[in-house]
Amino acid sequence: MAFINDMPTSGVTNNWASAVRTFLHPRVITMLFLGFSAGLPLMLIFSSLSLWLREAGIERSVVTFFSWAALGYSFKFVWAPLADSLSLPYLTNKLGRRRAWILLAQISVVIAILLMSFIDPASGSHNLVYLALAAVMLGFSSATQDIVIDAYRIESAKPELQAMMSSSYIVGYRIGMLVTGAGSLYLASALGTTAENYSYDAWSSTYQVMAACMSVGIVTTMIIKEPEISGKIEKHGTQQHIQILLLFGLCVSSFIGAYLLTVDIGIVIGEMLKEITGNIALAGVLVGLVRLLLASTAALIMGKLLISFRVVPQEIMASLYFEPVADFFRRYGIRFSLILLVLIGCYRISDIVLGVISNVFYQDLGFSKTDIANASKFFGLWMTLIGGFFGGLLAVRVGVLKILFLGAVLSAATNLMFILLAKMGQSLVMLYAVIMADNLSAGLASAAFVAFLSSLTNVRFSAMQYAIFTSFMFMLPKILGGYSGSMVDTIGYENFFLVTAIIGLPVLFLIWLIRRQPDQIGNS
């Protein structure tokens, strides 16, 4: 088996100085700046945009419409094969396959942010539609940037550097989120906009400054080297490029069309489910899943028709979507592949399910918004960065799987600290202690887990396979996280935190099981 025979073992060093020096490796430093570029757009779609819309007087029900912009992050595996398969005119010849796609995505991000800055949501409903389209473009472009940067990271360095590169990327990503999250709010406030005195010019200038910050990533892309492996991967001809674009375009159009056409049906089904379940939130989740299933079915039918009528050869579909999946199962075998996938789907479950309701918990304890922001956003961010640094360092020092195990233990254990906070009540000291432990463990675990996922990919399909892994990683935790509020209402906070710790325990068994397969993973 080709799992990381060289990954965990060759990445280990007995010399702490050598481990620390790897942070100064050019590839590791590169990922700091590319991570910054990847983290910048996220808050401009979520928290900052939501606050802008509320200050502009937009109703909450309309603000939720903009959550569509985040769909690109959840379904990026759908178009990830394009980055693996398509050459870009002129750019690919000049920069190489990966750098060309990164630059295209970054330029698209800048254009989308600037388009948003030119639209005043308070000037009419038609402007809201334009702003939503620009936000969707930003989400799509940002997700594409994530796809290709991940592929670049995997292809640009040997396995022993992946842990440090992952750690550096996470640090850069978090700093980027801080700049466009807290930074954009500070800047907008300094420029004169408030909830009582809305200023479009202040928000417009803020978004333009954020667009300028993307120059960090663009300059980095222009000066770094293309991975050597990139030029060795088989390229498609012009006709195949057209067929790939046709397949992708028509399938995506079918997906969007079916999703939009089921709006009225969804309302009817939602009302029926609300009567049956008595739970509006649950009914909404079920309706959303049904509509996504119908839309996905429509896309699959379109793909089948294109193949049946020989508009697109079956080999194209196989090479884009089936071969990357088949390659994973071939390399690890059915049984071991399923174990790996279960681990991927469950590793973050403990902290993500708790994280969904953590801020509500802090507020229910009586902490002010300022206390929560200072503790969870600023102090918590630094703890995450420190945790990520030590996660990468320790992974190089003792091996990825050992730190993966340690991260899982700490994630479950720190959830138990929330029980102590619930018992103590409004204790600011305990709040900071809990957030310190929780974010340190999350940063450490994330650095090791990203390196672990990177090691599972085949460089022939790095964009597609890593996109599948990351989408799969959030699927179950997000579904369960949607019910965290209902669980708290039913069993209370203390029992809820105990449950989140317990559901993290099977992960320890899975990691132990994987480490017992020396012929498949190496003895790390």
PDB file of N, CA and C in Angstrom, residues 214-257:
ATOM      1  N   MET A 214      -5.382  41.584  -1.075  1.00  0.00           N
ATOM      2  CA  MET A 214      -5.159  40.378  -1.864  1.00  0.00           C
ATOM      3  C   MET A 214      -3.858  40.449  -2.657  1.00  0.00           C
ATOM      4  N   SER A 215      -3.270  41.635  -2.743  1.00  0.00           N
ATOM      5  CA  SER A 215      -2.001  41.775  -3.458  1.00  0.00           C
ATOM      6  C   SER A 215      -0.903  40.937  -2.814  1.00  0.00           C
ATOM      7  N   VAL A 216      -1.034  40.656  -1.521  1.00  0.00           N
ATOM      8  CA  VAL A 216      -0.059  39.797  -0.836  1.00  0.00           C
ATOM      9  C   VAL A 216      -0.014  38.431  -1.503  1.00  0.00           C
ATOM     10  N   GLY A 217      -1.181  37.841  -1.739  1.00  0.00           N
ATOM     11  CA  GLY A 217      -1.240  36.536  -2.388  1.00  0.00           C
ATOM     12  C   GLY A 217      -0.838  36.579  -3.845  1.00  0.00           C
ATOM     13  N   ILE A 218      -1.250  37.624  -4.544  1.00  0.00           N
ATOM     14  CA  ILE A 218      -0.936  37.734  -5.978  1.00  0.00           C
ATOM     15  C   ILE A 218       0.564  37.854  -6.189  1.00  0.00           C
ATOM     16  N   VAL A 219       1.232  38.698  -5.402  1.00  0.00           N
ATOM     17  CA  VAL A 219       2.690  38.846  -5.524  1.00  0.00           C
ATOM     18  C   VAL A 219       3.376  37.516  -5.200  1.00  0.00           C
ATOM     19  N   THR A 220       2.890  36.841  -4.170  1.00  0.00           N
ATOM     20  CA  THR A 220       3.468  35.543  -3.802  1.00  0.00           C
ATOM     21  C   THR A 220       3.355  34.558  -4.960  1.00  0.00           C
ATOM     22  N   THR A 221       2.187  34.513  -5.585  1.00  0.00           N
ATOM     23  CA  THR A 221       1.972  33.592  -6.710  1.00  0.00           C
ATOM     24  C   THR A 221       2.918  33.895  -7.864  1.00  0.00           C
ATOM     25  N   MET A 222       3.200  35.153  -8.092  1.00  0.00           N
ATOM     26  CA  MET A 222       4.048  35.535  -9.220  1.00  0.00           C
ATOM     27  C   MET A 222       5.513  35.178  -9.000  1.00  0.00           C
ATOM     28  N   ILE A 223       5.956  35.096  -7.742  1.00  0.00           N
ATOM     29  CA  ILE A 223       7.389  34.887  -7.503  1.00  0.00           C
ATOM     30  C   ILE A 223       7.739  33.456  -7.092  1.00  0.00           C
ATOM     31  N   ILE A 224       6.765  32.649  -6.709  1.00  0.00           N
ATOM     32  CA  ILE A 224       7.076  31.270  -6.313  1.00  0.00           C
ATOM     33  C   ILE A 224       7.294  30.403  -7.542  1.00  0.00           C
ATOM     34  N   LYS A 225       7.836  29.215  -7.327  1.00  0.00           N
ATOM     35  CA  LYS A 225       8.086  28.287  -8.415  1.00  0.00           C
ATOM     36  C   LYS A 225       6.935  27.302  -8.546  1.00  0.00           C
ATOM     37  N   GLU A 226       6.704  26.881  -9.772  1.00  0.00           N
ATOM     38  CA  GLU A 226       5.703  25.850 -10.047  1.00  0.00           C
ATOM     39  C   GLU A 226       6.228  24.496  -9.566  1.00  0.00           C
ATOM     40  N   PRO A 227       5.368  23.661  -8.930  1.00  0.00           N
ATOM     41  CA  PRO A 227       5.817  22.320  -8.527  1.00  0.00           C
ATOM     42  C   PRO A 227       6.313  21.511  -9.720  1.00  0.00           C
ATOM     43  N   GLU A 228       7.405  20.799  -9.547  1.00  0.00           N
ATOM     44  CA  GLU A 228       7.970  20.014 -10.645  1.00  0.00           C
ATOM     45  C   GLU A 228       7.006  18.959 -11.144  1.00  0.00           C
ATOM     46  N   ILE A 229       6.241  18.370 -10.233  1.00  0.00           N
ATOM     47  CA  ILE A 229       5.329  17.292 -10.614  1.00  0.00           C
ATOM     48  C   ILE A 229       4.235  17.796 -11.530  1.00  0.00           C
ATOM     49  N   SER A 230       3.914  19.092 -11.456  1.00  0.00           N
ATOM     50  CA  SER A 230       2.819  19.657 -12.238  1.00  0.00           C
ATOM     51  C   SER A 230       3.028  19.477 -13.731  1.00  0.00           C
ATOM     52  N   GLY A 231       4.249  19.660 -14.184  1.00  0.00           N
ATOM     53  CA  GLY A 231       4.523  19.547 -15.612  1.00  0.00           C
ATOM     54  C   GLY A 231       4.569  18.130 -16.121  1.00  0.00           C
ATOM     55  N   LYS A 232       4.601  17.147 -15.206  1.00  0.00           N
ATOM     56  CA  LYS A 232       4.701  15.749 -15.615  1.00  0.00           C
ATOM     57  C   LYS A 232       3.348  15.080 -15.766  1.00  0.00           C
ATOM     58  N   ILE A 233       2.280  15.749 -15.312  1.00  0.00           N
ATOM     59  CA  ILE A 233       0.951  15.157 -15.363  1.00  0.00           C
ATOM     60  C   ILE A 233       0.379  15.310 -16.760  1.00  0.00           C
ATOM     61  N   GLU A 234      -0.270  14.262 -17.233  1.00  0.00           N
ATOM     62  CA  GLU A 234      -0.798  14.223 -18.601  1.00  0.00           C
ATOM     63  C   GLU A 234      -1.792  15.351 -18.828  1.00  0.00           C
ATOM     64  N   LYS A 235      -1.671  16.009 -19.979  1.00  0.00           N
ATOM     65  CA  LYS A 235      -2.541  17.128 -20.310  1.00  0.00           C
ATOM     66  C   LYS A 235      -3.552  16.726 -21.376  1.00  0.00           C
ATOM     67  N   HIS A 236      -4.727  17.361 -21.324  1.00  0.00           N
ATOM     68  CA  HIS A 236      -5.769  17.090 -22.306  1.00  0.00           C
ATOM     69  C   HIS A 236      -5.600  18.003 -23.511  1.00  0.00           C
ATOM     70  N   GLY A 237      -6.146  17.563 -24.655  1.00  0.00           N
ATOM     71  CA  GLY A 237      -6.121  18.367 -25.863  1.00  0.00           C
ATOM     72  C   GLY A 237      -7.238  19.391 -25.872  1.00  0.00           C
ATOM     73  N   THR A 238      -7.253  20.241 -26.898  1.00  0.00           N
ATOM     74  CA  THR A 238      -8.247  21.319 -26.989  1.00  0.00           C
ATOM     75  C   THR A 238      -9.665  20.776 -27.036  1.00  0.00           C
ATOM     76  N   GLN A 239      -9.891  19.726 -27.828  1.00  0.00           N
ATOM     77  CA  GLN A 239     -11.232  19.157 -27.928  1.00  0.00           C
ATOM     78  C   GLN A 239     -11.711  18.627 -26.581  1.00  0.00           C
ATOM     79  N   GLN A 240     -10.820  17.975 -25.862  1.00  0.00           N
ATOM     80  CA  GLN A 240     -11.193  17.450 -24.551  1.00  0.00           C
ATOM     81  C   GLN A 240     -11.479  18.575 -23.561  1.00  0.00           C
ATOM     82  N   HIS A 241     -10.726  19.678 -23.666  1.00  0.00           N
ATOM     83  CA  HIS A 241     -10.998  20.826 -22.809  1.00  0.00           C
ATOM     84  C   HIS A 241     -12.414  21.345 -23.039  1.00  0.00           C
ATOM     85  N   ILE A 242     -12.806  21.449 -24.297  1.00  0.00           N
ATOM     86  CA  ILE A 242     -14.156  21.919 -24.633  1.00  0.00           C
ATOM     87  C   ILE A 242     -15.205  20.962 -24.075  1.00  0.00           C
ATOM     88  N   GLN A 243     -14.951  19.664 -24.223  1.00  0.00           N
ATOM     89  CA  GLN A 243     -15.899  18.673 -23.714  1.00  0.00           C
ATOM     90  C   GLN A 243     -16.002  18.725 -22.193  1.00  0.00           C
ATOM     91  N   ILE A 244     -14.873  18.930 -21.505  1.00  0.00           N
ATOM     92  CA  ILE A 244     -14.884  19.034 -20.043  1.00  0.00           C
ATOM     93  C   ILE A 244     -15.693  20.248 -19.603  1.00  0.00           C
ATOM     94  N   LEU A 245     -15.471  21.392 -20.264  1.00  0.00           N
ATOM     95  CA  LEU A 245     -16.214  22.606 -19.925  1.00  0.00           C
ATOM     96  C   LEU A 245     -17.703  22.438 -20.209  1.00  0.00           C
ATOM     97  N   LEU A 246     -18.028  21.779 -21.325  1.00  0.00           N
ATOM     98  CA  LEU A 246     -19.423  21.548 -21.675  1.00  0.00           C
ATOM     99  C   LEU A 246     -20.097  20.667 -20.629  1.00  0.00           C
ATOM    100  N   LEU A 247     -19.418  19.596 -20.244  1.00  0.00           N
ATOM    101  CA  LEU A 247     -19.951  18.694 -19.233  1.00  0.00           C
ATOM    102  C   LEU A 247     -20.178  19.434 -17.922  1.00  0.00           C
ATOM    103  N   PHE A 248     -19.187  20.165 -17.488  1.00  0.00           N
ATOM    104  CA  PHE A 248     -19.288  20.877 -16.223  1.00  0.00           C
ATOM    105  C   PHE A 248     -20.383  21.941 -16.271  1.00  0.00           C
ATOM    106  N   GLY A 249     -20.390  22.746 -17.347  1.00  0.00           N
ATOM    107  CA  GLY A 249     -21.351  23.838 -17.460  1.00  0.00           C
ATOM    108  C   GLY A 249     -22.792  23.360 -17.467  1.00  0.00           C
ATOM    109  N   LEU A 250     -23.090  22.322 -18.260  1.00  0.00           N
ATOM    110  CA  LEU A 250     -24.467  21.836 -18.358  1.00  0.00           C
ATOM    111  C   LEU A 250     -24.908  21.129 -17.076  1.00  0.00           C
ATOM    112  N   CYS A 251     -24.002  20.386 -16.456  1.00  0.00           N
ATOM    113  CA  CYS A 251     -24.358  19.701 -15.207  1.00  0.00           C
ATOM    114  C   CYS A 251     -24.615  20.697 -14.089  1.00  0.00           C
ATOM    115  N   VAL A 252     -23.776  21.725 -13.975  1.00  0.00           N
ATOM    116  CA  VAL A 252     -23.973  22.744 -12.951  1.00  0.00           C
ATOM    117  C   VAL A 252     -25.258  23.529 -13.211  1.00  0.00           C
ATOM    118  N   SER A 253     -25.528  23.840 -14.490  1.00  0.00           N
ATOM    119  CA  SER A 253     -26.763  24.543 -14.844  1.00  0.00           C
ATOM    120  C   SER A 253     -27.989  23.710 -14.465  1.00  0.00           C
ATOM    121  N   SER A 254     -27.888  22.399 -14.686  1.00  0.00           N
ATOM    122  CA  SER A 254     -28.995  21.512 -14.313  1.00  0.00           C
ATOM    123  C   SER A 254     -29.194  21.502 -12.802  1.00  0.00           C
ATOM    124  N   PHE A 255     -28.093  21.485 -12.069  1.00  0.00           N
ATOM    125  CA  PHE A 255     -28.168  21.503 -10.602  1.00  0.00           C
ATOM    126  C   PHE A 255     -28.841  22.784 -10.105  1.00  0.00           C
ATOM    127  N   ILE A 256     -28.374  23.937 -10.600  1.00  0.00           N
ATOM    128  CA  ILE A 256     -28.931  25.221 -10.166  1.00  0.00           C
ATOM    129  C   ILE A 256     -30.388  25.344 -10.577  1.00  0.00           C
ATOM    130  N   GLY A 257     -30.691  24.948 -11.834  1.00  0.00           N
ATOM    131  CA  GLY A 257     -32.064  25.032 -12.320  1.00  0.00           C
ATOM    132  C   GLY A 257     -33.017  24.192 -11.492  1.00  0.00           C
TER     133      GLY A 257
END
